[in-house]
Amino acid sequence: MLQLSTIDPVKSKLKALAIPVAEDKNLHRDRKVNALVKKIKEFKEFKGAKDDTITYYEPHGFNSQRVIFIGVGKADEIDLDRLRVMGGRMVKKAMDLDLVEIAILVPSIKNLRLNPEDTLAAIGEGARLANHRFDKYKKPKHPPLKRIKLVLGTTAKPRYRSLITRVDTICEGTIQARNWVNTPANDKTPAVFAGSIKKLAQKAGLRIDIRDERWLKKEGFNTMLAVAQGSQNRPRLVVLRHQPKGAKQTVALIGKGVTFDAGGINLKPTGSIETMKCDMSGAAAVAATLITAARLKLNTNLIGVIPIVENMPSGTAIRPGDIVKTWAGKTVEIGNTDAEGRLILIDAMAWAIDTFAPKVTIDMATLTGACVVALGEKIAGVFSSDDQLADAIIHAGNYTHERCWRMPLPDDYKEQLKSEVADTGNIGTTRWGGAITAALFLSEFVKDTRWAHIDIAGPAFLKKGNAYGEAGATGFGVRLIYRLLETFI
Ligand code: BES
Ligand code: ZN
Ligand code: ZN
């Protein structure tokens, strides 16, 4: 879908050419382009300020039917996300016009403080991510474009080609995660969701095992099964493996896969329950990241462990007060059946660590409303006692603009998880610091491996769309973890 192009932006016959414009500097090398930009800036309504937009039809001397100008503000203030937003706006504009393709003129390198690779990647990413509509159940008003051409002023270096393929593939992974999350729970029971992962995983060359209830019972995944027991839709454990020859390090990724979180017997009230199909966003991000890694032949061993259940109230559901023995052997008193994510994660994590002895383990989960209270809807919480790992995640998030904020794991808060009758409870004794007590609960099941927990309850699913994403699932975590794997591991 993304294509690198070296066409002449002036002479080529196009339906739409999109040109980024800064307030204070020329971003392009072409004389005719700069002359046209100068002319446009003579209009009052367009100065190149951030988000300024103007469309100019059949400009003299150009062969494009229309030129779409998008302002990016002062050249020195341009960062990667501003470029993503710009790319997204350009595509959105072309989609609104029902066009089939757009050619985006990439700023020529010397006039920006960003390096050319990052510039190209960010524009491509914003454009590609914006070019998606969740159309499974409703025909979109304007369908996505067929092609997005990124026009370079210079000859396209071979490394730019592989860069564009990489960006395209990572975006495709992100979009796959979005599609899974946006799918309603009636069409993604654990078996169906696992089957959908299998189809794509096999095509990408991953090894996949889907474990059913019988296997889970035999192996003792009792806390995971306890969550699942209230639903007619039986659980699955998906294990994905990307094990390229010669790779040394193993990273385990664990994703919370609750296809619908009704809360169980502690039923969620109106206002909290409606969007709970999103409670498998961690699972979607993990599966999509592994598929992306296989497609791009990433040189790291990756294990994806994805527990998938539905959390429902029923005559067979677990009750508050029930005591369950975890895979690792500790007993847990269920204080609240709506704190189910941590129950499925501890079995999956303890098993993954024991089975694969990963160097690093990272779990992603829409785990707590408390994390959304703490950090809002756009920022994820990162919990780790490993400073280097936490820093690397935060850096990766700053790069991809999937922002992460480090949260504490204070030892003395652990006393809040105490139970009179079992080794631990599954909720804290106070309402406060719920994201922290959840993370501390998980920390009891990771032994001494390098581990980080990312609570994505806020940014996984948004009420409002933005420049490069519709309302609903964001695909948060795919770009983040891929960047982390490329830079840290
Ligand atoms: N799936 C929810 C967390 C959540 C909230 C995800 C908002 C996305 C948006 C989780 O299973 C949950 O219900 N957590 C409870 C824990 C409480 C019972 C200790 C919560 O956050 O209220
Ligand atoms: Zn819950
Ligand atoms: Zn949940």
Short mmCIF file of C-alpha atoms and ligand atoms in Angstrom, two decimals:
data_model
loop_
_atom_site.label_atom_id
_atom_site.label_comp_id
_atom_site.label_asym_id
_atom_site.label_seq_id
_atom_site.Cartn_x
_atom_site.Cartn_y
_atom_site.Cartn_z
CA MET A 1 0.00 0.00 0.00
CA LEU A 2 2.85 2.40 0.81
CA GLN A 3 5.03 2.97 -2.21
CA LEU A 4 8.25 4.83 -2.67
CA SER A 5 8.19 7.04 -5.73
CA THR A 6 10.61 9.29 -7.55
CA ILE A 7 8.13 10.88 -9.93
CA ASP A 8 8.50 14.53 -10.78
CA PRO A 9 5.92 16.26 -8.57
CA VAL A 10 5.50 19.07 -11.07
CA LYS A 11 5.28 17.19 -14.36
CA SER A 12 3.49 14.02 -13.30
CA LYS A 13 -0.15 13.62 -14.08
CA LEU A 14 -1.79 13.14 -10.69
CA LYS A 15 -5.21 13.35 -9.08
CA ALA A 16 -3.77 14.69 -5.85
CA LEU A 17 -0.37 15.87 -4.75
CA ALA A 18 0.06 16.64 -1.05
CA ILE A 19 2.73 19.11 -0.01
CA PRO A 20 3.85 19.75 3.57
CA VAL A 21 4.52 23.41 4.31
CA ALA A 22 6.38 24.98 7.21
CA GLU A 23 5.68 28.48 8.43
CA ASP A 24 9.22 29.73 8.26
CA LYS A 25 11.32 27.58 5.92
CA ASN A 26 11.24 25.85 2.60
CA LEU A 27 10.88 22.13 3.14
CA HIS A 28 11.42 21.21 -0.50
CA ARG A 29 14.15 21.52 -3.05
CA ASP A 30 12.10 21.89 -6.21
CA ARG A 31 12.01 25.51 -7.39
CA LYS A 32 8.52 25.27 -8.85
CA VAL A 33 7.16 23.68 -5.69
CA ASN A 34 8.65 26.44 -3.59
CA ALA A 35 7.29 29.10 -5.92
CA LEU A 36 3.80 27.62 -5.61
CA VAL A 37 4.10 27.42 -1.82
CA LYS A 38 5.11 31.07 -1.76
CA LYS A 39 2.07 31.98 -3.83
CA ILE A 40 -0.28 30.01 -1.58
CA LYS A 41 1.11 31.70 1.49
CA GLU A 42 -0.03 35.01 0.06
CA PHE A 43 -3.57 33.88 0.86
CA LYS A 44 -4.65 34.95 4.33
CA GLU A 45 -6.09 31.55 5.14
CA PHE A 46 -2.89 29.60 4.78
CA LYS A 47 0.41 30.41 6.43
CA GLY A 48 1.74 26.92 7.01
CA ALA A 49 0.79 26.99 10.70
CA LYS A 50 0.25 23.57 12.24
CA ASP A 51 -2.93 21.98 10.83
CA ASP A 52 -3.55 24.77 8.27
CA THR A 53 -5.00 23.17 5.15
CA ILE A 54 -5.80 24.46 1.71
CA THR A 55 -6.51 22.75 -1.61
CA TYR A 56 -5.51 24.40 -4.84
CA TYR A 57 -6.96 23.18 -8.12
CA GLU A 58 -5.02 22.83 -11.35
CA PRO A 59 -2.15 25.11 -10.43
CA HIS A 60 -0.41 26.69 -13.37
CA GLY A 61 2.65 24.78 -14.52
CA PHE A 62 1.70 21.64 -12.54
CA ASN A 63 0.14 18.51 -13.92
CA SER A 64 -1.77 17.57 -10.80
CA GLN A 65 -5.51 18.05 -10.71
CA ARG A 66 -5.23 19.36 -7.17
CA VAL A 67 -2.52 20.15 -4.67
CA ILE A 68 -3.31 19.71 -0.99
CA PHE A 69 -1.14 21.83 1.30
CA ILE A 70 -0.85 20.95 4.96
CA GLY A 71 0.90 23.23 7.44
CA VAL A 72 3.32 21.79 9.97
CA GLY A 73 4.24 24.97 11.86
CA LYS A 74 7.79 26.14 12.48
CA ALA A 75 10.41 23.89 10.90
CA ASP A 76 12.39 23.53 14.13
CA GLU A 77 9.32 22.39 16.02
CA ILE A 78 8.54 19.51 13.69
CA ASP A 79 8.77 16.22 15.51
CA LEU A 80 7.89 12.71 14.42
CA ASP A 81 4.33 12.79 15.60
CA ARG A 82 3.61 16.06 13.86
CA LEU A 83 4.67 14.29 10.67
CA ARG A 84 2.43 11.31 11.42
CA VAL A 85 -0.49 13.66 12.04
CA MET A 86 0.28 15.45 8.80
CA GLY A 87 0.45 12.20 6.81
CA GLY A 88 -2.82 11.14 8.41
CA ARG A 89 -4.57 14.40 7.50
CA MET A 90 -3.41 14.16 3.90
CA VAL A 91 -4.85 10.68 3.54
CA LYS A 92 -8.07 11.63 5.29
CA LYS A 93 -8.50 14.55 2.89
CA ALA A 94 -7.93 12.28 -0.13
CA MET A 95 -10.37 9.73 1.27
CA ASP A 96 -13.03 12.38 1.78
CA LEU A 97 -12.64 13.20 -1.92
CA ASP A 98 -13.09 9.49 -2.76
CA LEU A 99 -9.73 9.32 -4.50
CA VAL A 100 -7.89 6.09 -5.16
CA GLU A 101 -4.40 7.30 -4.41
CA ILE A 102 -2.37 10.22 -3.19
CA ALA A 103 1.20 11.32 -3.79
CA ILE A 104 2.85 12.88 -0.75
CA LEU A 105 5.92 15.00 -1.33
CA VAL A 106 8.42 14.10 1.39
CA PRO A 107 10.35 17.11 2.74
CA SER A 108 13.91 17.19 1.51
CA ILE A 109 16.22 16.26 4.24
CA LYS A 110 18.54 19.18 4.79
CA ASN A 111 15.90 21.59 5.96
CA LEU A 112 14.77 19.46 8.88
CA ARG A 113 16.45 18.58 12.13
CA LEU A 114 15.07 15.04 11.92
CA ASN A 115 17.00 12.43 9.98
CA PRO A 116 15.65 11.44 6.57
CA GLU A 117 14.78 7.86 7.52
CA ASP A 118 12.72 8.87 10.55
CA THR A 119 11.02 11.60 8.52
CA LEU A 120 10.03 9.23 5.76
CA ALA A 121 8.95 6.52 8.21
CA ALA A 122 6.79 8.88 10.27
CA ILE A 123 4.95 10.36 7.28
CA GLY A 124 4.39 6.89 5.87
CA GLU A 125 3.19 5.61 9.23
CA GLY A 126 0.66 8.39 9.80
CA ALA A 127 -0.62 8.04 6.25
CA ARG A 128 -0.87 4.26 6.38
CA LEU A 129 -2.53 4.13 9.80
CA ALA A 130 -5.08 6.76 8.78
CA ASN A 131 -5.94 4.72 5.69
CA HIS A 132 -8.04 2.19 7.57
CA ARG A 133 -11.72 1.77 8.29
CA PHE A 134 -13.22 -1.01 10.37
CA ASP A 135 -15.70 -2.05 7.69
CA LYS A 136 -16.71 -5.55 8.78
CA TYR A 137 -20.25 -4.55 9.72
CA LYS A 138 -20.87 -1.30 7.90
CA LYS A 139 -19.81 0.11 4.57
CA PRO A 140 -17.60 3.13 5.24
CA LYS A 141 -18.73 6.47 3.83
CA HIS A 142 -15.37 6.84 2.15
CA PRO A 143 -13.28 3.74 1.46
CA PRO A 144 -9.52 3.68 2.10
CA LEU A 145 -7.11 4.62 -0.69
CA LYS A 146 -5.54 1.87 -2.78
CA ARG A 147 -2.07 3.42 -2.82
CA ILE A 148 -0.08 5.99 -0.94
CA LYS A 149 2.95 7.23 -2.85
CA LEU A 150 5.77 8.81 -0.92
CA VAL A 151 7.57 11.04 -3.36
CA LEU A 152 11.25 11.62 -2.78
CA GLY A 153 13.11 14.48 -4.37
CA THR A 154 16.22 12.37 -4.73
CA THR A 155 16.79 8.90 -6.10
CA ALA A 156 15.32 6.29 -3.78
CA LYS A 157 18.09 4.60 -1.90
CA PRO A 158 17.68 0.82 -1.50
CA ARG A 159 17.57 1.21 2.25
CA TYR A 160 14.53 3.47 1.90
CA ARG A 161 12.73 0.67 0.13
CA SER A 162 13.25 -1.79 2.96
CA LEU A 163 12.34 0.96 5.42
CA ILE A 164 9.00 1.48 3.68
CA THR A 165 8.30 -2.25 3.62
CA ARG A 166 9.03 -2.34 7.34
CA VAL A 167 6.77 0.62 8.11
CA ASP A 168 4.00 -0.85 5.96
CA THR A 169 4.23 -4.23 7.71
CA ILE A 170 4.30 -2.77 11.22
CA CYS A 171 1.26 -0.62 10.37
CA GLU A 172 -0.50 -3.64 8.98
CA GLY A 173 0.12 -5.40 12.29
CA THR A 174 -1.28 -2.41 14.16
CA ILE A 175 -4.37 -2.42 11.96
CA GLN A 176 -4.82 -6.16 12.49
CA ALA A 177 -4.77 -5.57 16.25
CA ARG A 178 -7.37 -2.81 15.80
CA ASN A 179 -9.62 -5.09 13.75
CA TRP A 180 -9.47 -7.84 16.36
CA VAL A 181 -10.29 -5.43 19.19
CA ASN A 182 -13.11 -3.73 17.27
CA THR A 183 -14.74 -7.07 16.51
CA PRO A 184 -17.68 -7.54 18.90
CA ALA A 185 -17.49 -10.30 21.52
CA ASN A 186 -20.23 -12.35 19.85
CA ASP A 187 -17.93 -12.77 16.87
CA LYS A 188 -14.72 -13.40 18.79
CA THR A 189 -15.32 -16.12 21.34
CA PRO A 190 -12.00 -17.53 22.64
CA ALA A 191 -12.12 -20.35 20.06
CA VAL A 192 -12.90 -17.98 17.19
CA PHE A 193 -10.27 -15.44 18.24
CA ALA A 194 -7.65 -18.18 18.61
CA GLY A 195 -8.59 -19.53 15.19
CA SER A 196 -8.23 -16.11 13.63
CA ILE A 197 -4.76 -15.73 15.16
CA LYS A 198 -3.85 -19.17 13.83
CA LYS A 199 -4.75 -18.31 10.26
CA LEU A 200 -2.48 -15.30 10.14
CA ALA A 201 0.26 -16.80 12.29
CA GLN A 202 0.65 -19.86 10.07
CA LYS A 203 0.75 -17.75 6.95
CA ALA A 204 3.50 -15.64 8.49
CA GLY A 205 5.50 -18.77 9.36
CA LEU A 206 5.01 -18.79 13.13
CA ARG A 207 4.71 -21.94 15.14
CA ILE A 208 1.37 -22.01 16.90
CA ASP A 209 -0.18 -24.25 19.52
CA ILE A 210 -3.75 -23.75 20.63
CA ARG A 211 -4.44 -25.38 23.97
CA ASP A 212 -8.00 -26.21 24.97
CA GLU A 213 -9.69 -26.68 28.30
CA ARG A 214 -8.62 -30.29 28.67
CA TRP A 215 -4.97 -29.38 28.34
CA LEU A 216 -5.37 -26.40 30.69
CA LYS A 217 -6.99 -28.65 33.30
CA LYS A 218 -4.28 -31.26 33.00
CA GLU A 219 -1.54 -28.64 33.34
CA GLY A 220 -3.21 -26.87 36.27
CA PHE A 221 -4.08 -23.45 34.86
CA ASN A 222 -6.66 -23.21 37.62
CA THR A 223 -6.94 -19.45 38.05
CA MET A 224 -7.36 -19.00 34.31
CA LEU A 225 -10.01 -21.74 34.30
CA ALA A 226 -11.72 -20.16 37.30
CA VAL A 227 -12.30 -16.97 35.30
CA ALA A 228 -13.47 -18.97 32.29
CA GLN A 229 -15.92 -21.18 34.18
CA GLY A 230 -18.81 -18.69 34.09
CA SER A 231 -18.98 -18.58 30.33
CA GLN A 232 -20.46 -20.94 27.74
CA ASN A 233 -17.55 -20.02 25.49
CA ARG A 234 -14.65 -22.23 26.47
CA PRO A 235 -11.14 -20.81 27.00
CA ARG A 236 -8.04 -21.22 24.84
CA LEU A 237 -4.36 -20.66 25.44
CA VAL A 238 -2.50 -19.57 22.32
CA VAL A 239 1.26 -20.09 22.21
CA LEU A 240 3.12 -18.46 19.34
CA ARG A 241 6.78 -19.02 18.57
CA HIS A 242 9.13 -17.07 16.35
CA GLN A 243 12.48 -18.78 16.56
CA PRO A 244 14.80 -17.68 13.77
CA LYS A 245 18.09 -19.52 13.29
CA GLY A 246 20.99 -17.91 15.06
CA ALA A 247 18.91 -15.74 17.39
CA LYS A 248 20.16 -15.81 20.96
CA GLN A 249 17.87 -13.87 23.24
CA THR A 250 14.35 -15.00 24.03
CA VAL A 251 11.64 -12.50 24.84
CA ALA A 252 8.27 -13.65 26.13
CA LEU A 253 5.23 -11.49 25.47
CA ILE A 254 2.06 -12.17 27.42
CA GLY A 255 -1.25 -10.56 26.47
CA LYS A 256 -4.50 -10.37 28.40
CA GLY A 257 -7.20 -11.89 26.24
CA VAL A 258 -10.58 -11.35 27.87
CA THR A 259 -12.93 -11.32 24.87
CA PHE A 260 -15.62 -9.75 27.01
CA ASP A 261 -15.30 -8.56 30.59
CA ALA A 262 -18.79 -8.44 32.10
CA GLY A 263 -17.12 -8.44 35.53
CA GLY A 264 -18.47 -11.87 36.48
CA ILE A 265 -20.62 -12.05 39.62
CA ASN A 266 -19.24 -8.57 40.46
CA LEU A 267 -21.10 -7.46 37.37
CA LYS A 268 -19.98 -4.18 35.82
CA PRO A 269 -22.56 -1.38 35.87
CA THR A 270 -23.93 0.50 32.87
CA GLY A 271 -21.32 2.99 31.80
CA SER A 272 -18.41 0.62 32.40
CA ILE A 273 -19.51 -2.50 30.58
CA GLU A 274 -20.29 -1.26 27.06
CA THR A 275 -16.76 -1.19 25.68
CA MET A 276 -15.51 -4.35 27.36
CA LYS A 277 -14.97 -6.16 24.07
CA CYS A 278 -11.69 -4.22 24.20
CA ASP A 279 -10.44 -6.32 27.11
CA MET A 280 -8.37 -8.49 24.79
CA SER A 281 -6.30 -5.56 23.49
CA GLY A 282 -3.13 -6.92 25.12
CA ALA A 283 -3.70 -10.27 23.42
CA ALA A 284 -4.30 -8.59 20.07
CA ALA A 285 -1.13 -6.51 20.41
CA VAL A 286 0.98 -9.55 21.33
CA ALA A 287 -0.38 -11.69 18.48
CA ALA A 288 0.04 -8.86 15.96
CA THR A 289 3.59 -8.14 17.16
CA LEU A 290 4.62 -11.78 16.69
CA ILE A 291 3.03 -11.91 13.26
CA THR A 292 4.85 -8.70 12.33
CA ALA A 293 8.15 -10.08 13.64
CA ALA A 294 7.73 -13.23 11.54
CA ARG A 295 6.83 -11.27 8.43
CA LEU A 296 9.88 -9.05 8.84
CA LYS A 297 12.16 -11.87 9.96
CA LEU A 298 13.19 -10.15 13.17
CA ASN A 299 16.32 -11.74 14.57
CA THR A 300 15.10 -12.37 18.13
CA ASN A 301 13.42 -15.41 19.62
CA LEU A 302 9.93 -14.38 20.53
CA ILE A 303 7.35 -16.34 22.47
CA GLY A 304 3.78 -15.10 22.63
CA VAL A 305 1.58 -16.56 25.33
CA ILE A 306 -2.04 -15.50 25.13
CA PRO A 307 -4.69 -16.68 27.62
CA ILE A 308 -8.14 -16.14 26.13
CA VAL A 309 -11.33 -16.30 28.21
CA GLU A 310 -14.70 -14.62 28.59
CA ASN A 311 -15.60 -13.21 32.02
CA MET A 312 -19.33 -13.76 32.53
CA PRO A 313 -21.76 -14.04 35.46
CA SER A 314 -23.69 -17.30 35.58
CA GLY A 315 -24.59 -20.25 37.75
CA THR A 316 -21.19 -21.73 37.10
CA ALA A 317 -19.20 -18.53 37.60
CA ILE A 318 -16.59 -18.11 40.35
CA ARG A 319 -17.82 -16.30 43.45
CA PRO A 320 -16.19 -13.70 45.65
CA GLY A 321 -14.64 -15.69 48.47
CA ASP A 322 -13.74 -18.70 46.33
CA ILE A 323 -10.18 -19.92 46.72
CA VAL A 324 -8.23 -21.20 43.73
CA LYS A 325 -4.79 -22.76 43.39
CA THR A 326 -2.67 -21.08 40.71
CA TRP A 327 -0.48 -22.89 38.19
CA ALA A 328 2.50 -21.86 40.33
CA GLY A 329 0.97 -23.46 43.43
CA LYS A 330 -0.04 -20.47 45.56
CA THR A 331 -3.65 -20.15 46.64
CA VAL A 332 -5.65 -17.03 45.76
CA GLU A 333 -8.80 -15.81 47.45
CA ILE A 334 -11.07 -14.13 44.91
CA GLY A 335 -12.00 -10.79 46.47
CA ASN A 336 -13.59 -9.49 43.29
CA THR A 337 -14.45 -11.43 40.14
CA ASP A 338 -13.94 -8.30 38.05
CA ALA A 339 -10.20 -8.41 38.85
CA GLU A 340 -9.94 -11.28 36.38
CA GLY A 341 -7.15 -10.12 34.10
CA ARG A 342 -4.48 -10.69 36.72
CA LEU A 343 -5.86 -14.19 37.36
CA ILE A 344 -5.41 -15.33 33.79
CA LEU A 345 -2.07 -13.55 33.44
CA ILE A 346 -0.38 -15.15 36.44
CA ASP A 347 -0.95 -18.68 35.17
CA ALA A 348 0.17 -17.77 31.66
CA MET A 349 3.23 -15.86 32.88
CA ALA A 350 4.43 -18.36 35.44
CA TRP A 351 4.06 -21.14 32.89
CA ALA A 352 5.83 -19.16 30.14
CA ILE A 353 8.76 -18.29 32.41
CA ASP A 354 9.10 -21.87 33.58
CA THR A 355 8.76 -23.38 30.11
CA PHE A 356 10.83 -21.01 27.98
CA ALA A 357 13.24 -19.35 30.48
CA PRO A 358 12.99 -16.01 28.64
CA LYS A 359 15.61 -13.31 29.15
CA VAL A 360 12.88 -10.69 29.30
CA THR A 361 9.13 -11.02 29.91
CA ILE A 362 6.66 -8.28 29.10
CA ASP A 363 2.93 -8.41 29.64
CA MET A 364 0.40 -6.06 28.11
CA ALA A 365 -3.05 -5.83 29.58
CA THR A 366 -6.11 -3.61 29.82
CA LEU A 367 -5.77 -4.33 33.51
CA THR A 368 -7.22 -1.54 35.64
CA GLY A 369 -9.56 1.40 35.51
CA ALA A 370 -7.29 2.86 38.19
CA CYS A 371 -4.50 3.25 35.64
CA VAL A 372 -6.85 5.32 33.47
CA VAL A 373 -7.68 7.46 36.51
CA ALA A 374 -3.96 7.98 37.11
CA LEU A 375 -2.71 8.67 33.59
CA GLY A 376 -5.75 9.43 31.45
CA GLU A 377 -6.74 7.79 28.20
CA LYS A 378 -3.63 8.41 26.16
CA ILE A 379 -0.81 7.18 28.37
CA ALA A 380 -0.01 3.64 29.47
CA GLY A 381 1.47 2.72 32.87
CA VAL A 382 4.77 0.84 32.98
CA PHE A 383 5.62 -1.22 36.02
CA SER A 384 9.04 -2.84 36.41
CA SER A 385 11.74 -3.13 38.98
CA ASP A 386 14.24 -3.21 36.11
CA ASP A 387 15.28 0.41 35.46
CA GLN A 388 16.90 -0.34 32.11
CA LEU A 389 13.90 -2.21 30.77
CA ALA A 390 11.45 0.44 32.02
CA ASP A 391 13.55 3.23 30.46
CA ALA A 392 13.76 1.36 27.17
CA ILE A 393 9.98 0.96 27.04
CA ILE A 394 9.44 4.63 27.80
CA HIS A 395 11.96 5.62 25.11
CA ALA A 396 10.34 3.35 22.56
CA GLY A 397 6.97 4.89 23.46
CA ASN A 398 8.30 8.42 23.02
CA TYR A 399 9.56 7.43 19.59
CA THR A 400 6.29 5.83 18.41
CA HIS A 401 4.11 8.27 20.38
CA GLU A 402 2.52 5.41 22.28
CA ARG A 403 3.32 7.20 25.46
CA CYS A 404 4.24 5.30 28.61
CA TRP A 405 4.78 6.55 32.13
CA ARG A 406 6.68 4.69 34.81
CA MET A 407 4.68 3.76 37.89
CA PRO A 408 6.05 2.54 41.23
CA LEU A 409 6.07 -0.98 42.66
CA PRO A 410 6.35 -0.19 46.38
CA ASP A 411 7.08 -3.28 48.44
CA ASP A 412 5.04 -2.17 51.46
CA TYR A 413 1.85 -1.90 49.38
CA LYS A 414 1.97 -5.68 49.04
CA GLU A 415 0.39 -6.02 52.47
CA GLN A 416 -2.84 -4.77 50.87
CA LEU A 417 -3.08 -8.04 48.97
CA LYS A 418 -3.04 -10.19 52.11
CA SER A 419 -5.79 -12.72 52.65
CA GLU A 420 -6.74 -14.35 55.95
CA VAL A 421 -7.48 -17.67 54.34
CA ALA A 422 -5.27 -17.96 51.25
CA ASP A 423 -1.67 -17.14 50.26
CA THR A 424 -2.89 -13.93 48.60
CA GLY A 425 -6.03 -12.04 47.67
CA ASN A 426 -6.64 -10.83 44.12
CA ILE A 427 -7.55 -7.24 45.09
CA GLY A 428 -6.20 -4.59 47.44
CA THR A 429 -7.87 -3.80 50.75
CA THR A 430 -8.37 -0.11 49.85
CA ARG A 431 -9.76 1.55 46.72
CA TRP A 432 -6.57 3.54 46.25
CA GLY A 433 -3.64 2.73 44.00
CA GLY A 434 -5.48 -0.03 42.17
CA ALA A 435 -3.10 -0.08 39.20
CA ILE A 436 -0.20 -0.59 41.61
CA THR A 437 -1.78 -3.40 43.63
CA ALA A 438 -2.66 -5.17 40.37
CA ALA A 439 0.96 -4.91 39.20
CA LEU A 440 2.26 -6.05 42.59
CA PHE A 441 -0.04 -9.06 42.41
CA LEU A 442 1.49 -9.98 39.03
CA SER A 443 5.01 -9.44 40.37
CA GLU A 444 4.51 -12.34 42.77
CA PHE A 445 4.47 -14.74 39.82
CA VAL A 446 7.50 -13.76 37.74
CA LYS A 447 10.27 -15.11 39.97
CA ASP A 448 13.45 -13.10 39.36
CA THR A 449 13.20 -12.71 35.58
CA ARG A 450 13.48 -9.31 33.96
CA TRP A 451 9.85 -8.34 33.68
CA ALA A 452 7.72 -5.34 32.82
CA HIS A 453 3.97 -4.91 32.94
CA ILE A 454 2.27 -2.38 30.67
CA ASP A 455 -1.25 -1.38 31.69
CA ILE A 456 -2.94 -0.23 28.47
CA ALA A 457 -6.50 0.15 29.83
CA GLY A 458 -6.47 3.86 28.81
CA PRO A 459 -4.90 4.02 25.36
CA ALA A 460 -6.09 0.70 23.89
CA PHE A 461 -9.54 1.99 23.03
CA LEU A 462 -10.59 5.59 22.46
CA LYS A 463 -13.98 7.24 22.29
CA LYS A 464 -12.71 9.82 19.86
CA GLY A 465 -10.68 9.26 16.72
CA ASN A 466 -7.53 11.22 15.93
CA ALA A 467 -5.49 12.18 12.86
CA TYR A 468 -4.33 8.64 12.19
CA GLY A 469 -6.90 6.47 13.87
CA GLU A 470 -10.66 6.09 13.97
CA ALA A 471 -12.58 6.03 17.23
CA GLY A 472 -12.35 2.61 18.91
CA ALA A 473 -9.32 0.34 18.97
CA THR A 474 -5.94 2.00 18.51
CA GLY A 475 -3.67 -1.02 18.10
CA PHE A 476 -1.59 0.38 20.95
CA GLY A 477 1.48 -1.71 21.73
CA VAL A 478 2.40 -3.18 18.35
CA ARG A 479 4.60 -0.31 17.19
CA LEU A 480 5.84 0.19 20.75
CA ILE A 481 7.02 -3.38 21.32
CA TYR A 482 8.41 -3.69 17.82
CA ARG A 483 10.48 -0.55 18.35
CA LEU A 484 11.62 -1.89 21.73
CA LEU A 485 12.67 -5.20 20.19
CA GLU A 486 14.62 -3.40 17.47
CA THR A 487 16.42 -1.03 19.80
CA PHE A 488 16.77 -2.70 23.18
CA ILE A 489 16.94 -6.45 22.91
N1 BES B 1 -10.93 -4.86 32.22
C1 BES B 1 -10.95 -4.13 33.43
C2 BES B 1 -10.10 -2.87 33.38
C3 BES B 1 -10.46 -1.81 32.36
C4 BES B 1 -11.13 -0.67 32.77
C5 BES B 1 -10.09 -1.92 31.06
C6 BES B 1 -11.41 0.33 31.85
C7 BES B 1 -10.38 -0.93 30.13
C8 BES B 1 -11.04 0.20 30.53
C9 BES B 1 -10.48 -4.98 34.59
O1 BES B 1 -10.64 -6.35 34.46
C10 BES B 1 -11.23 -4.57 35.80
O2 BES B 1 -12.40 -4.71 35.80
N2 BES B 1 -10.53 -4.06 36.81
C11 BES B 1 -11.13 -3.61 38.01
C12 BES B 1 -10.29 -4.10 39.17
C13 BES B 1 -10.96 -3.93 40.51
C14 BES B 1 -12.14 -4.87 40.63
C15 BES B 1 -9.94 -4.24 41.59
C16 BES B 1 -11.17 -2.09 37.96
O3 BES B 1 -10.26 -1.48 37.40
O4 BES B 1 -12.13 -1.52 38.42
ZN ZN B 2 -12.59 -6.99 35.10
ZN ZN B 3 -10.75 -7.06 32.47
#
